[in-house]
Coordinates of C-alpha atoms in Angstrom, one line a residue:
M1 CA 29.9 -51.3 20.0
V2 CA 28.9 -48.2 22.2
L3 CA 32.4 -47.0 21.5
L4 CA 32.1 -47.1 17.9
G5 CA 28.7 -45.2 18.2
I6 CA 30.3 -42.5 20.6
M7 CA 33.6 -41.9 18.3
P8 CA 32.0 -40.0 15.7
I9 CA 30.0 -37.7 18.1
F10 CA 33.1 -37.0 20.0
T11 CA 35.5 -36.3 16.7
F12 CA 32.6 -34.1 15.1
A13 CA 32.6 -32.2 18.7
L14 CA 36.3 -31.8 18.4
G15 CA 36.2 -30.6 15.0
T16 CA 33.5 -27.9 15.7
W17 CA 35.7 -27.0 18.7
Q18 CA 38.6 -26.5 16.5
V19 CA 36.5 -24.5 13.8
E20 CA 35.3 -22.2 16.8
R21 CA 38.8 -21.7 18.1
L22 CA 40.2 -20.9 14.6
K23 CA 37.3 -17.9 14.1
W24 CA 38.5 -16.7 17.6
K25 CA 41.9 -16.5 16.7
V26 CA 41.5 -15.0 13.3
N27 CA 39.2 -12.3 14.8
L28 CA 41.9 -11.7 17.8
I29 CA 44.6 -11.3 15.2
D30 CA 42.2 -8.8 12.9
E31 CA 41.8 -6.6 16.1
L32 CA 45.6 -6.5 16.8
Q33 CA 46.5 -5.7 13.2
E34 CA 43.7 -3.1 13.3
K35 CA 45.1 -1.6 16.6
L36 CA 48.6 -1.6 15.3
S37 CA 48.0 0.0 12.1
Q38 CA 46.3 3.1 13.8
E39 CA 48.2 6.4 14.6
P40 CA 49.8 6.6 17.7
L41 CA 47.9 8.1 20.6
V42 CA 49.4 10.5 23.2
L43 CA 49.0 9.1 26.4
P44 CA 46.6 11.5 28.5
R45 CA 47.7 12.8 31.9
R46 CA 45.2 10.9 33.8
I47 CA 44.8 7.1 32.5
N48 CA 41.7 5.4 33.1
T49 CA 43.0 2.1 34.3
V50 CA 39.6 0.3 33.7
A51 CA 39.8 1.1 29.9
V52 CA 43.3 0.3 29.5
A53 CA 42.3 -3.4 28.3
D54 CA 40.3 -1.6 25.6
F55 CA 43.4 0.2 24.3
A56 CA 45.9 -2.7 24.7
Y57 CA 48.3 -2.9 22.0
R58 CA 47.4 0.6 20.7
K59 CA 50.7 2.5 19.8
V60 CA 51.3 5.3 22.1
L61 CA 53.6 8.3 22.5
V62 CA 54.9 9.4 25.7
R63 CA 57.9 12.0 26.7
G64 CA 59.6 12.3 29.8
M65 CA 62.8 11.4 31.6
W66 CA 63.7 8.0 32.8
D67 CA 63.7 7.2 36.6
H68 CA 66.7 5.1 37.1
A69 CA 66.3 5.1 40.9
H70 CA 63.1 2.6 40.3
A71 CA 64.2 0.7 37.6
I72 CA 63.1 -3.2 37.9
L73 CA 65.1 -5.9 36.5
L74 CA 62.2 -8.5 35.5
G75 CA 63.4 -11.9 35.3
P76 CA 65.6 -14.1 34.9
R77 CA 64.7 -14.3 31.1
V78 CA 66.6 -15.7 28.1
H79 CA 66.6 -14.0 24.8
N80 CA 68.5 -15.9 21.8
G81 CA 70.5 -18.0 24.3
E82 CA 71.6 -15.1 26.6
N83 CA 70.6 -15.0 30.2
G84 CA 69.3 -11.6 31.3
Y85 CA 66.3 -9.5 32.1
H86 CA 63.9 -7.5 30.9
L87 CA 64.4 -3.7 31.9
V88 CA 61.2 -2.3 33.3
E89 CA 61.4 1.4 34.2
P90 CA 59.5 4.3 35.1
L91 CA 59.1 7.3 32.9
V92 CA 58.7 10.7 34.6
R93 CA 56.3 12.6 32.2
T94 CA 56.9 16.5 31.8
D95 CA 53.5 16.8 33.5
G96 CA 54.9 14.8 36.7
T97 CA 53.0 11.6 36.1
T98 CA 54.9 8.5 35.8
V99 CA 54.2 5.5 33.4
I100 CA 55.8 2.2 33.6
V101 CA 57.8 1.1 30.6
N102 CA 59.5 -2.4 29.3
R103 CA 62.4 -1.1 27.7
G104 CA 63.1 -4.6 26.5
F105 CA 65.6 -7.4 27.1
I106 CA 69.2 -6.6 28.5
S107 CA 71.8 -9.3 29.2
K108 CA 72.9 -10.1 32.7
A109 CA 76.1 -8.5 32.0
Q110 CA 74.6 -5.1 31.3
A111 CA 72.5 -5.4 34.2
E112 CA 75.7 -6.0 36.7
K113 CA 77.3 -3.0 34.8
K114 CA 74.2 -1.0 35.5
A115 CA 74.6 0.0 31.5
Y116 CA 71.5 1.5 31.5
L117 CA 72.0 4.4 34.2
R118 CA 73.1 6.9 31.5
D119 CA 71.2 10.4 31.6
D120 CA 69.3 10.4 28.2
G121 CA 67.5 13.7 29.4
E122 CA 64.1 14.0 27.9
V123 CA 63.1 11.1 25.7
K124 CA 60.3 10.6 23.6
V125 CA 59.2 6.8 23.5
L126 CA 56.8 5.1 20.9
G127 CA 55.5 1.9 22.4
M128 CA 52.2 -0.4 22.9
L129 CA 50.0 0.0 25.8
R130 CA 49.9 -3.2 27.7
T131 CA 48.2 -5.0 30.5
G132 CA 49.7 -6.8 33.0
H133 CA 50.3 -10.6 32.8
K134 CA 48.6 -13.3 34.9
R135 CA 51.2 -15.1 37.2
N136 CA 52.0 -18.4 36.3
Y137 CA 51.2 -21.2 38.9
F138 CA 55.2 -22.0 39.3
T139 CA 56.2 -18.4 39.2
P140 CA 57.7 -17.3 42.9
D141 CA 56.1 -14.3 44.4
N142 CA 57.7 -10.9 43.8
H143 CA 60.0 -9.2 46.4
P144 CA 60.0 -5.7 45.5
E145 CA 61.8 -4.7 48.9
E146 CA 64.7 -7.1 47.8
G147 CA 64.6 -6.0 44.1
K148 CA 63.4 -9.4 42.7
W149 CA 60.8 -9.3 40.1
Y150 CA 59.7 -12.5 38.5
W151 CA 56.6 -11.5 36.8
A152 CA 54.9 -8.2 35.4
D153 CA 52.7 -7.2 38.1
I154 CA 51.9 -3.8 36.6
D155 CA 49.9 -2.7 39.9
A156 CA 52.8 -3.6 42.2
M157 CA 55.2 -2.2 39.8
A158 CA 53.0 1.3 39.8
R159 CA 53.1 1.3 43.7
Y160 CA 56.7 0.9 43.8
S161 CA 57.5 3.6 41.4
G162 CA 54.7 6.0 42.2
G163 CA 53.3 5.6 38.5
E164 CA 50.0 4.7 36.7
A165 CA 48.8 1.0 36.5
A166 CA 49.2 1.1 32.8
G167 CA 52.6 -0.4 31.0
V168 CA 53.9 0.6 27.8
Q169 CA 56.0 -1.9 25.9
K170 CA 58.6 0.2 24.1
R171 CA 58.8 -0.9 20.5

């Protein structure tokens, strides 16, 4: 009898929670679409790392040269059934500052051949400003000294490459 009395209250609470969650999700999607529809920002010389979260998913424009010596293979990852990595590479800007750019997925074969080590000269990158990801409980520690990066620890990547703790996701 008590169970029959509790069930409607419990299901009402779950329904209310789902409606609140839906509102949150719709607002989040609207906010992201608004940020992505704005014109790209030219990334300033000095980046206020406290404000990076406010500008997450904003399109940014950066110009510079790839620092292949500090390239990071983040992974292993799988994309469309193929093993590989995310290539995360510092971009040394014309003013001498450095930002971390996730250049996207490369296959294991491309990584082994070091196909990304070509000199492109000065490049212009249109991307999105991103914050780091929280480490999953089961994800192992990164070992930068061994070149093993399992999760995107932007602060550690910035220290490794001498860059700013702000990441750009290449579009």
